[in-house]
């Protein structure tokens, strides 16, 4: 018989099985009838004849069918189909168990997939730069003040670039706040990046349109050209293709647009800025929208100033350590050649990825930890449920073995059942993952680099991996029950399982399951509780200043109308006048109780500078830099910052008066512990200034860091072209915010105003990353809590109902219903208690791991531990009560009959 | 008496082929025929018959079709195919050789 015929047969047996089975039945029926007829012919009556015929056919009918099936070679397919329907029926008949298992799997797989998809997009997938692992930041260091990660000087940069072999190329860049004035519209502030012409090449970017700067354009006094980002192209020019012939007014000057770069060209400038010890005037936040040629030269940027960040690319055959050594040697050389400018200055390189991702790494690792934990809990839950169920079915399996089912057949059925469960759970998990991803993206602060890329969707590989894990767990624990059954003699098992109460083996396992489930649940709830309470603590921290009712507005004075002429400094009359006017006009806004201008608002760490106390120069060589803040006289009132000693700054401390300063308590604690600070002089920027007062501490480095040493100097004595207007007002926010912008514009309509918001918003934004981490942690800890509770509840309830028969027997032997219920409950509570005890110890260990995220709360906070134990204990108790009462209510005989 | 289970499976197929060589028949009829032809010695069990028929069908030696009996009942009839006839002849020859060889061993009265 040909292969074609065989195939035809095979296909026929799959697709026409019903017809084939029908025909088979008909054939066998015919045979039965004919045989019966024969018996009738031999003298039996009709009924007897049929009975004999059936007996003849009898047990072999199934065998016939099976044997013929065997011949067709589709036996396994039929059996699997049967197993599948059996499995679904089993799952349907045990809704509590199935629901618990499916929910657990769905939550576990969903959470893990969502989080890992985000992680992958943000942390693991490389940004669209060519070979970005070869990019490094070249930082200068100052051994005198101990600062690392300083921007570099222009002549240093040129020297590094020329001399280094291990770096292919270095680009210098810095951020700049600029004003863009589209025709006839209000000026808008943007962040621009000024960079050397090789910047894009070094970074590995390609323009979408046009070209990058040429060498000529990058010279001091070079052409006014600019590159714009893709989103700016869309906003300002509607994505017009002729943008390359257009001009843009930047800082009051027309620039030619020579190209468009993709938005990802800003691969983490905010993070670099945050990592740097200080930086030039670069305050506007957000992604860079414009790119200007740096046009730097040694005249404007001598070796003594350090304004530029340096981005380098490692040469093909060099590596970090070697490159570091080479650059350090070059720096030492420069130190020798230029002792006055480069004394005590060094250099080191750091991978760009470390800088850009450093800030968000802790958050992301926390997320990873949570995801793993959730998956582990889910698997443990499912395993527990399956084990419990397996143990309960040992008897059923033994009976079936005794009736002739092969161990292989039984395992296969259990495997099919577990797989079905896992697949349903997995599919549900994918839906949960999709929802979870959307949730994470909604909660995430925009400044986690590249988080927008995660919106692309779930990473299918991760989904597949979690699905696989759940399948494996299901397989493993689902088929475990067969292992003892297949080895043992079925009779023995029957005898053992036929006993009315559980043997010691089964009881031990049951106890172990409950205890472990409770322990896990308790430790998770505790961790969740600690994280949640930390979050609350952070927001409750006293920032040292009263932020409620304070509003800020940033302004910039363009140098075209407010010349920054250092030969007249500090007599910058235009700037002084503007500042005075702005303060006066905002003070007259109804509801405003205090107004002042500061170079930086209270949450901006601003400048740090090297300094000394006159008379303690030697000692001061080792002092770190001090934070320097420039304010108008009303600052202390506006921020309600108490004065501890001496006097405030006032109007008489102007450009013609002797330079004075205030210092904060932290400074006094550190360097004036045994000296009177008032009257002493300190020196920075080459000017001696007398200390006239001491103020309380402000947490300018964010809520979770202590206030650093700060010195406050009058803005009038140290004018600048940008600042922040701060007002305190009791009026509703909308009125105040509008009034602020108007006040500034009324002084000079051409000023760009930005960052106008209540200070409270700024504070919230400053903790946004932490807030995100904690919110997420809380959300996912909550879901593990849910998982844990489902697990404990499901398990205890299932096991309690398994003891129904035992309870029935006890009652039949004379125990009262209440005593039996009490017995079961006592047993459950005892197990729960040991589980809780273990869980507490586990939690103490786990919380040490996350202690980096805890704030204001100890890792062993009693209240949290107690609450968690209570919640879980209650869940266990609640789970056991229902089945216990229900079983006790049923008649003892009915109880013994339940199988 | 030895039941069909004791016979080699192959022998059963030989018997079925032989029976069908006379005329097409349904399953029950085949068992009756073999019973008669073997003088009541061989009783074929349904458990072996139908699988055997299936095997023969798969090998293409018999074909089946549904027809009505004399009593107007529907039954599945089997008949020999051309390939089946060839197979019958070949299996018959094999059987003759095998059985005469066995007889030779059983009746041995000579020396080695």
JSON list of N, CA, C and O in Angstrom, two decimals, chain A residues 162-191:
[
{"chain": "A", "resi": 162, "resn": "UNK", "atom": "N", "xyz": [44.42, 66.67, 21.29]},
{"chain": "A", "resi": 162, "resn": "UNK", "atom": "CA", "xyz": [45.59, 66.51, 20.43]},
{"chain": "A", "resi": 162, "resn": "UNK", "atom": "C", "xyz": [46.47, 65.36, 20.88]},
{"chain": "A", "resi": 162, "resn": "UNK", "atom": "O", "xyz": [47.01, 64.63, 20.07]},
{"chain": "A", "resi": 163, "resn": "UNK", "atom": "N", "xyz": [46.62, 65.22, 22.18]},
{"chain": "A", "resi": 163, "resn": "UNK", "atom": "CA", "xyz": [47.63, 64.29, 22.66]},
{"chain": "A", "resi": 163, "resn": "UNK", "atom": "C", "xyz": [47.13, 62.86, 22.84]},
{"chain": "A", "resi": 163, "resn": "UNK", "atom": "O", "xyz": [47.91, 61.93, 22.83]},
{"chain": "A", "resi": 164, "resn": "UNK", "atom": "N", "xyz": [45.86, 62.70, 23.05]},
{"chain": "A", "resi": 164, "resn": "UNK", "atom": "CA", "xyz": [45.42, 61.36, 23.43]},
{"chain": "A", "resi": 164, "resn": "UNK", "atom": "C", "xyz": [45.38, 60.42, 22.24]},
{"chain": "A", "resi": 164, "resn": "UNK", "atom": "O", "xyz": [44.87, 60.76, 21.18]},
{"chain": "A", "resi": 165, "resn": "UNK", "atom": "N", "xyz": [45.90, 59.22, 22.46]},
{"chain": "A", "resi": 165, "resn": "UNK", "atom": "CA", "xyz": [45.82, 58.17, 21.45]},
{"chain": "A", "resi": 165, "resn": "UNK", "atom": "C", "xyz": [44.67, 57.23, 21.76]},
{"chain": "A", "resi": 165, "resn": "UNK", "atom": "O", "xyz": [44.09, 56.63, 20.88]},
{"chain": "A", "resi": 166, "resn": "UNK", "atom": "N", "xyz": [44.40, 57.08, 23.05]},
{"chain": "A", "resi": 166, "resn": "UNK", "atom": "CA", "xyz": [43.39, 56.08, 23.42]},
{"chain": "A", "resi": 166, "resn": "UNK", "atom": "C", "xyz": [41.98, 56.56, 23.16]},
{"chain": "A", "resi": 166, "resn": "UNK", "atom": "O", "xyz": [41.04, 55.77, 23.10]},
{"chain": "A", "resi": 167, "resn": "UNK", "atom": "N", "xyz": [41.81, 57.87, 23.00]},
{"chain": "A", "resi": 167, "resn": "UNK", "atom": "CA", "xyz": [40.50, 58.38, 22.63]},
{"chain": "A", "resi": 167, "resn": "UNK", "atom": "C", "xyz": [40.56, 58.82, 21.18]},
{"chain": "A", "resi": 167, "resn": "UNK", "atom": "O", "xyz": [41.40, 59.62, 20.80]},
{"chain": "A", "resi": 168, "resn": "UNK", "atom": "N", "xyz": [39.63, 58.29, 20.40]},
{"chain": "A", "resi": 168, "resn": "UNK", "atom": "CA", "xyz": [39.57, 58.67, 18.99]},
{"chain": "A", "resi": 168, "resn": "UNK", "atom": "C", "xyz": [39.33, 60.15, 18.84]},
{"chain": "A", "resi": 168, "resn": "UNK", "atom": "O", "xyz": [39.98, 60.83, 18.04]},
{"chain": "A", "resi": 169, "resn": "UNK", "atom": "N", "xyz": [38.38, 60.63, 19.58]},
{"chain": "A", "resi": 169, "resn": "UNK", "atom": "CA", "xyz": [38.05, 62.05, 19.49]},
{"chain": "A", "resi": 169, "resn": "UNK", "atom": "C", "xyz": [37.33, 62.46, 20.74]},
{"chain": "A", "resi": 169, "resn": "UNK", "atom": "O", "xyz": [36.74, 61.64, 21.44]},
{"chain": "A", "resi": 170, "resn": "UNK", "atom": "N", "xyz": [37.41, 63.75, 21.06]},
{"chain": "A", "resi": 170, "resn": "UNK", "atom": "CA", "xyz": [36.67, 64.29, 22.20]},
{"chain": "A", "resi": 170, "resn": "UNK", "atom": "C", "xyz": [35.88, 65.49, 21.69]},
{"chain": "A", "resi": 170, "resn": "UNK", "atom": "O", "xyz": [36.36, 66.25, 20.85]},
{"chain": "A", "resi": 171, "resn": "UNK", "atom": "N", "xyz": [34.66, 65.61, 22.19]},
{"chain": "A", "resi": 171, "resn": "UNK", "atom": "CA", "xyz": [33.87, 66.78, 21.86]},
{"chain": "A", "resi": 171, "resn": "UNK", "atom": "C", "xyz": [33.60, 67.55, 23.14]},
{"chain": "A", "resi": 171, "resn": "UNK", "atom": "O", "xyz": [33.48, 66.96, 24.21]},
{"chain": "A", "resi": 172, "resn": "UNK", "atom": "N", "xyz": [33.53, 68.87, 23.03]},
{"chain": "A", "resi": 172, "resn": "UNK", "atom": "CA", "xyz": [33.21, 69.69, 24.19]},
{"chain": "A", "resi": 172, "resn": "UNK", "atom": "C", "xyz": [31.81, 70.24, 23.99]},
{"chain": "A", "resi": 172, "resn": "UNK", "atom": "O", "xyz": [31.42, 70.61, 22.88]},
{"chain": "A", "resi": 173, "resn": "UNK", "atom": "N", "xyz": [31.06, 70.31, 25.07]},
{"chain": "A", "resi": 173, "resn": "UNK", "atom": "CA", "xyz": [29.72, 70.86, 24.95]},
{"chain": "A", "resi": 173, "resn": "UNK", "atom": "C", "xyz": [29.26, 71.42, 26.28]},
{"chain": "A", "resi": 173, "resn": "UNK", "atom": "O", "xyz": [29.84, 71.14, 27.33]},
{"chain": "A", "resi": 174, "resn": "UNK", "atom": "N", "xyz": [28.25, 72.23, 26.22]},
{"chain": "A", "resi": 174, "resn": "UNK", "atom": "CA", "xyz": [27.62, 72.72, 27.43]},
{"chain": "A", "resi": 174, "resn": "UNK", "atom": "C", "xyz": [26.19, 73.08, 27.12]},
{"chain": "A", "resi": 174, "resn": "UNK", "atom": "O", "xyz": [25.83, 73.28, 25.96]},
{"chain": "A", "resi": 175, "resn": "UNK", "atom": "N", "xyz": [25.37, 73.12, 28.16]},
{"chain": "A", "resi": 175, "resn": "UNK", "atom": "CA", "xyz": [23.99, 73.52, 27.94]},
{"chain": "A", "resi": 175, "resn": "UNK", "atom": "C", "xyz": [23.88, 75.01, 28.04]},
{"chain": "A", "resi": 175, "resn": "UNK", "atom": "O", "xyz": [24.71, 75.68, 28.64]},
{"chain": "A", "resi": 176, "resn": "UNK", "atom": "N", "xyz": [22.89, 75.54, 27.38]},
{"chain": "A", "resi": 176, "resn": "UNK", "atom": "CA", "xyz": [22.67, 76.97, 27.45]},
{"chain": "A", "resi": 176, "resn": "UNK", "atom": "C", "xyz": [21.19, 77.25, 27.48]},
{"chain": "A", "resi": 176, "resn": "UNK", "atom": "O", "xyz": [20.42, 76.64, 26.76]},
{"chain": "A", "resi": 177, "resn": "UNK", "atom": "N", "xyz": [20.82, 78.20, 28.32]},
{"chain": "A", "resi": 177, "resn": "UNK", "atom": "CA", "xyz": [19.43, 78.64, 28.28]},
{"chain": "A", "resi": 177, "resn": "UNK", "atom": "C", "xyz": [19.33, 79.69, 27.20]},
{"chain": "A", "resi": 177, "resn": "UNK", "atom": "O", "xyz": [20.06, 80.67, 27.20]},
{"chain": "A", "resi": 178, "resn": "UNK", "atom": "N", "xyz": [18.42, 79.48, 26.28]},
{"chain": "A", "resi": 178, "resn": "UNK", "atom": "CA", "xyz": [18.27, 80.47, 25.23]},
{"chain": "A", "resi": 178, "resn": "UNK", "atom": "C", "xyz": [16.81, 80.82, 25.06]},
{"chain": "A", "resi": 178, "resn": "UNK", "atom": "O", "xyz": [15.93, 80.09, 25.52]},
{"chain": "A", "resi": 179, "resn": "UNK", "atom": "N", "xyz": [16.59, 81.93, 24.43]},
{"chain": "A", "resi": 179, "resn": "UNK", "atom": "CA", "xyz": [15.23, 82.36, 24.16]},
{"chain": "A", "resi": 179, "resn": "UNK", "atom": "C", "xyz": [14.99, 82.27, 22.67]},
{"chain": "A", "resi": 179, "resn": "UNK", "atom": "O", "xyz": [15.79, 82.79, 21.88]},
{"chain": "A", "resi": 180, "resn": "UNK", "atom": "N", "xyz": [13.93, 81.63, 22.30]},
{"chain": "A", "resi": 180, "resn": "UNK", "atom": "CA", "xyz": [13.56, 81.57, 20.89]},
{"chain": "A", "resi": 180, "resn": "UNK", "atom": "C", "xyz": [12.36, 82.48, 20.70]},
{"chain": "A", "resi": 180, "resn": "UNK", "atom": "O", "xyz": [11.38, 82.39, 21.44]},
{"chain": "A", "resi": 181, "resn": "UNK", "atom": "N", "xyz": [12.45, 83.36, 19.75]},
{"chain": "A", "resi": 181, "resn": "UNK", "atom": "CA", "xyz": [11.35, 84.28, 19.49]},
{"chain": "A", "resi": 181, "resn": "UNK", "atom": "C", "xyz": [10.81, 84.02, 18.09]},
{"chain": "A", "resi": 181, "resn": "UNK", "atom": "O", "xyz": [11.27, 84.61, 17.13]},
{"chain": "A", "resi": 182, "resn": "UNK", "atom": "N", "xyz": [9.84, 83.13, 17.99]},
{"chain": "A", "resi": 182, "resn": "UNK", "atom": "CA", "xyz": [9.24, 82.94, 16.67]},
{"chain": "A", "resi": 182, "resn": "UNK", "atom": "C", "xyz": [8.52, 84.21, 16.27]},
{"chain": "A", "resi": 182, "resn": "UNK", "atom": "O", "xyz": [8.12, 84.98, 17.12]},
{"chain": "A", "resi": 183, "resn": "UNK", "atom": "N", "xyz": [8.35, 84.43, 14.96]},
{"chain": "A", "resi": 183, "resn": "UNK", "atom": "CA", "xyz": [7.82, 85.71, 14.52]},
{"chain": "A", "resi": 183, "resn": "UNK", "atom": "C", "xyz": [6.50, 86.02, 15.17]},
{"chain": "A", "resi": 183, "resn": "UNK", "atom": "O", "xyz": [5.57, 85.24, 15.11]},
{"chain": "A", "resi": 184, "resn": "UNK", "atom": "N", "xyz": [6.46, 87.20, 15.76]},
{"chain": "A", "resi": 184, "resn": "UNK", "atom": "CA", "xyz": [5.20, 87.72, 16.27]},
{"chain": "A", "resi": 184, "resn": "UNK", "atom": "C", "xyz": [4.63, 86.96, 17.43]},
{"chain": "A", "resi": 184, "resn": "UNK", "atom": "O", "xyz": [3.50, 87.19, 17.85]},
{"chain": "A", "resi": 185, "resn": "UNK", "atom": "N", "xyz": [5.38, 86.05, 17.99]},
{"chain": "A", "resi": 185, "resn": "UNK", "atom": "CA", "xyz": [4.84, 85.28, 19.11]},
{"chain": "A", "resi": 185, "resn": "UNK", "atom": "C", "xyz": [5.70, 85.54, 20.33]},
{"chain": "A", "resi": 185, "resn": "UNK", "atom": "O", "xyz": [6.81, 86.05, 20.22]},
{"chain": "A", "resi": 186, "resn": "UNK", "atom": "N", "xyz": [5.18, 85.18, 21.49]},
{"chain": "A", "resi": 186, "resn": "UNK", "atom": "CA", "xyz": [5.95, 85.38, 22.73]},
{"chain": "A", "resi": 186, "resn": "UNK", "atom": "C", "xyz": [7.25, 84.62, 22.72]},
{"chain": "A", "resi": 186, "resn": "UNK", "atom": "O", "xyz": [7.31, 83.49, 22.23]},
{"chain": "A", "resi": 187, "resn": "UNK", "atom": "N", "xyz": [8.25, 85.21, 23.33]},
{"chain": "A", "resi": 187, "resn": "UNK", "atom": "CA", "xyz": [9.52, 84.48, 23.42]},
{"chain": "A", "resi": 187, "resn": "UNK", "atom": "C", "xyz": [9.36, 83.25, 24.33]},
{"chain": "A", "resi": 187, "resn": "UNK", "atom": "O", "xyz": [8.63, 83.27, 25.29]},
{"chain": "A", "resi": 188, "resn": "UNK", "atom": "N", "xyz": [10.05, 82.21, 23.95]},
{"chain": "A", "resi": 188, "resn": "UNK", "atom": "CA", "xyz": [9.98, 80.98, 24.73]},
{"chain": "A", "resi": 188, "resn": "UNK", "atom": "C", "xyz": [11.38, 80.57, 25.14]},
{"chain": "A", "resi": 188, "resn": "UNK", "atom": "O", "xyz": [12.33, 80.71, 24.36]},
{"chain": "A", "resi": 189, "resn": "UNK", "atom": "N", "xyz": [11.50, 80.02, 26.36]},
{"chain": "A", "resi": 189, "resn": "UNK", "atom": "CA", "xyz": [12.80, 79.54, 26.80]},
{"chain": "A", "resi": 189, "resn": "UNK", "atom": "C", "xyz": [13.00, 78.11, 26.36]},
{"chain": "A", "resi": 189, "resn": "UNK", "atom": "O", "xyz": [12.09, 77.30, 26.41]},
{"chain": "A", "resi": 190, "resn": "UNK", "atom": "N", "xyz": [14.21, 77.81, 25.96]},
{"chain": "A", "resi": 190, "resn": "UNK", "atom": "CA", "xyz": [14.53, 76.43, 25.62]},
{"chain": "A", "resi": 190, "resn": "UNK", "atom": "C", "xyz": [15.91, 76.10, 26.12]},
{"chain": "A", "resi": 190, "resn": "UNK", "atom": "O", "xyz": [16.71, 76.99, 26.41]},
{"chain": "A", "resi": 191, "resn": "UNK", "atom": "N", "xyz": [16.15, 74.81, 26.18]},
{"chain": "A", "resi": 191, "resn": "UNK", "atom": "CA", "xyz": [17.53, 74.38, 26.46]},
{"chain": "A", "resi": 191, "resn": "UNK", "atom": "C", "xyz": [18.21, 74.15, 25.12]},
{"chain": "A", "resi": 191, "resn": "UNK", "atom": "O", "xyz": [17.65, 73.48, 24.25]}
]
